[in-house]
Coordinates of C-alpha atoms and ligand atoms in Angstrom, one line a residue:
X26 CA 62.5 -92.2 -154.8
X27 CA 65.4 -94.4 -155.8
X28 CA 68.6 -92.7 -156.8
X29 CA 70.7 -94.3 -159.5
X30 CA 73.8 -92.8 -161.1
X31 CA 74.1 -92.8 -164.8
X32 CA 77.0 -92.0 -167.1
X33 CA 76.9 -88.7 -169.0
X34 CA 76.1 -90.4 -172.3
X35 CA 73.2 -92.3 -170.7
X36 CA 71.9 -89.2 -169.1
X37 CA 71.9 -87.3 -172.4
X38 CA 70.2 -90.2 -174.2
X39 CA 67.5 -90.4 -171.5
X40 CA 66.7 -86.7 -171.8
X41 CA 66.6 -87.0 -175.7
X42 CA 64.1 -89.9 -175.3
X43 CA 62.0 -88.1 -172.8
X44 CA 61.3 -85.1 -175.1
X45 CA 59.1 -86.8 -177.7
X46 CA 57.4 -88.9 -174.9
X47 CA 56.5 -85.7 -173.1
X48 CA 55.3 -84.0 -176.2
X49 CA 53.0 -86.9 -176.9
X50 CA 51.8 -86.9 -173.3
X51 CA 50.9 -83.2 -173.4
X52 CA 49.5 -83.2 -176.9
X53 CA 45.8 -82.2 -177.0
X54 CA 45.4 -81.8 -173.2
X55 CA 44.7 -78.1 -172.2
X56 CA 44.7 -78.6 -168.4
X57 CA 47.9 -77.1 -166.9
X58 CA 47.7 -78.9 -163.6
X59 CA 47.3 -82.3 -165.3
X60 CA 50.1 -81.6 -167.7
X61 CA 52.5 -80.5 -164.9
X62 CA 51.6 -83.5 -162.8
X63 CA 52.3 -85.9 -165.7
X64 CA 55.4 -84.1 -166.7
X65 CA 56.7 -84.5 -163.2
X66 CA 56.0 -88.2 -163.2
X67 CA 57.7 -88.6 -166.6
X68 CA 60.7 -86.7 -165.4
X69 CA 60.9 -88.9 -162.3
X70 CA 61.2 -92.0 -164.5
X71 CA 64.0 -90.2 -166.5
X72 CA 66.1 -88.5 -163.9
X73 CA 66.9 -91.3 -161.5
X74 CA 69.4 -89.3 -159.5
X75 CA 66.6 -87.0 -158.2
X76 CA 65.0 -87.3 -154.8
X77 CA 62.5 -84.5 -155.5
X78 CA 61.2 -83.1 -158.8
X79 CA 58.6 -80.4 -159.0
X80 CA 57.4 -77.0 -160.2
X81 CA 57.1 -73.7 -158.4
X82 CA 54.7 -71.4 -160.2
X83 CA 55.2 -67.6 -160.4
X84 CA 52.5 -65.7 -158.5
X85 CA 53.3 -62.0 -158.2
X86 CA 56.5 -61.7 -156.3
X87 CA 56.4 -65.3 -155.0
X88 CA 56.8 -68.8 -156.3
X89 CA 54.1 -71.2 -155.2
X90 CA 54.5 -75.0 -155.0
X91 CA 52.9 -76.8 -158.0
X92 CA 52.8 -80.5 -158.9
X93 CA 55.7 -82.5 -157.6
X94 CA 57.1 -85.9 -156.9
X95 CA 58.8 -86.5 -153.6
X96 CA 58.5 -85.4 -149.9
X97 CA 56.3 -82.6 -148.7
X98 CA 58.0 -79.3 -149.6
X99 CA 57.9 -75.6 -148.7
X100 CA 54.9 -73.9 -150.3
X101 CA 56.0 -70.3 -150.9
X102 CA 59.4 -68.9 -152.0
X103 CA 60.0 -65.2 -152.5
X104 CA 61.5 -64.2 -155.8
X105 CA 65.3 -63.8 -155.2
X106 CA 65.3 -66.2 -152.2
X107 CA 66.7 -69.7 -152.2
X108 CA 67.9 -71.5 -155.3
X109 CA 64.5 -71.4 -156.9
X110 CA 63.8 -67.7 -156.3
X111 CA 67.3 -66.8 -157.4
X112 CA 67.0 -68.8 -160.7
X113 CA 63.6 -67.1 -161.3
X114 CA 64.9 -63.6 -160.5
X115 CA 68.0 -64.1 -162.6
X116 CA 66.1 -66.0 -165.4
X117 CA 68.9 -68.6 -165.6
X118 CA 69.5 -72.2 -164.8
X119 CA 71.3 -72.7 -161.5
X120 CA 73.3 -75.9 -160.9
X121 CA 74.2 -76.2 -157.2
X122 CA 76.6 -79.1 -156.5
X123 CA 76.6 -78.6 -152.8
X124 CA 73.5 -76.9 -151.3
X125 CA 75.3 -76.1 -148.1
X126 CA 77.6 -73.8 -150.1
X127 CA 74.7 -71.9 -151.6
X128 CA 73.9 -68.9 -149.4
X129 CA 70.2 -68.8 -148.6
X130 CA 69.5 -72.3 -149.8
X131 CA 66.0 -73.3 -148.5
X132 CA 66.2 -76.8 -147.1
X133 CA 62.8 -78.5 -147.5
X134 CA 64.4 -81.9 -147.0
X135 CA 67.4 -82.0 -144.8
X136 CA 68.7 -84.9 -146.9
X137 CA 69.1 -82.9 -150.0
X138 CA 72.7 -82.3 -151.1
X139 CA 72.5 -80.9 -154.6
X140 CA 70.0 -79.2 -156.8
X141 CA 69.3 -77.8 -160.3
X142 CA 66.6 -75.2 -161.0
X143 CA 65.6 -74.3 -164.5
X144 CA 63.3 -71.3 -165.2
X145 CA 60.3 -71.8 -167.5
X146 CA 59.7 -68.9 -169.8
X147 CA 56.6 -67.9 -171.7
X148 CA 56.7 -64.9 -174.0
X149 CA 59.9 -63.9 -172.2
X150 CA 58.4 -64.0 -168.7
X151 CA 59.3 -66.5 -166.0
X152 CA 56.0 -68.4 -165.4
X153 CA 57.5 -71.1 -163.2
X154 CA 60.7 -73.0 -162.3
X155 CA 61.4 -76.7 -162.5
X156 CA 63.3 -77.8 -159.4
X157 CA 65.2 -81.1 -159.1
X158 CA 67.0 -82.1 -155.8
X159 CA 69.2 -85.1 -155.0
X160 CA 70.5 -86.8 -152.0
X161 CA 73.9 -87.1 -153.7
X162 CA 76.4 -84.3 -153.9
X163 CA 77.0 -82.9 -157.5
X164 CA 74.2 -85.0 -158.9
X165 CA 73.4 -82.5 -161.7
X166 CA 75.7 -81.0 -164.3
X167 CA 75.7 -79.3 -167.8
X168 CA 74.2 -82.5 -169.3
X169 CA 71.2 -82.1 -167.1
X170 CA 70.9 -78.4 -167.9
X171 CA 71.2 -79.1 -171.7
X172 CA 68.8 -82.0 -171.4
X173 CA 66.2 -80.0 -169.5
X174 CA 66.4 -76.9 -171.7
X175 CA 64.2 -78.3 -174.6
X176 CA 61.9 -79.8 -172.0
X177 CA 61.2 -76.5 -170.2
X178 CA 60.9 -74.9 -173.7
X179 CA 58.1 -77.3 -174.4
X180 CA 56.6 -76.7 -170.9
X181 CA 56.7 -73.0 -171.6
X182 CA 54.1 -73.5 -174.4
X183 CA 51.5 -74.8 -171.9
X184 CA 48.5 -72.7 -170.9
X185 CA 50.1 -70.8 -168.0
Ligands
LIG226 N1 65.9 -75.8 -152.1 C1 65.0 -74.9 -152.8 C2 63.6 -75.0 -152.1 C3 62.7 -75.9 -152.7 S1 62.9 -77.5 -152.3 O1 64.3 -77.9 -152.6 C4 61.8 -78.6 -152.9 C5 65.5 -73.5 -152.8 O2 66.5 -73.3 -152.1 O3 64.9 -72.7 -153.4

């Protein structure tokens, strides 16, 4: 995946544009896997700083790899482990500017330098997390967190 740096204003605008596109893409389609796969592809077009974008779906006390764009990744992550498992357990978005400084970070791709993980909630329960990685340090910030918030809210309405 190519990585391109955008200014903050550009990033915010891109997320704003993505939301109605995604809503249109998901509208009328009940299949969860198809919707997650297309959401991932749409996010990839939008978030040019990302080297990997994908979903980990909550299954009991684990997160299991779902649709993604990027290199082959680890399949199962225990709740509370790694950035994904921590974000799910704490039900909050985690922005990790330097993955080497996050204790317990799970390195699926040795090239990854920074990461953002956003939990997806349905009826108050974590049904999945959306994970974005980058080969650049500090690729993600509050603008990404704010831009992704309405997107995961929309994804939370899918048929989990
Ligand atoms: N780095 C994540 C694991 C998933 S991969 O980045 C695709 C983590 O620490 O949870």
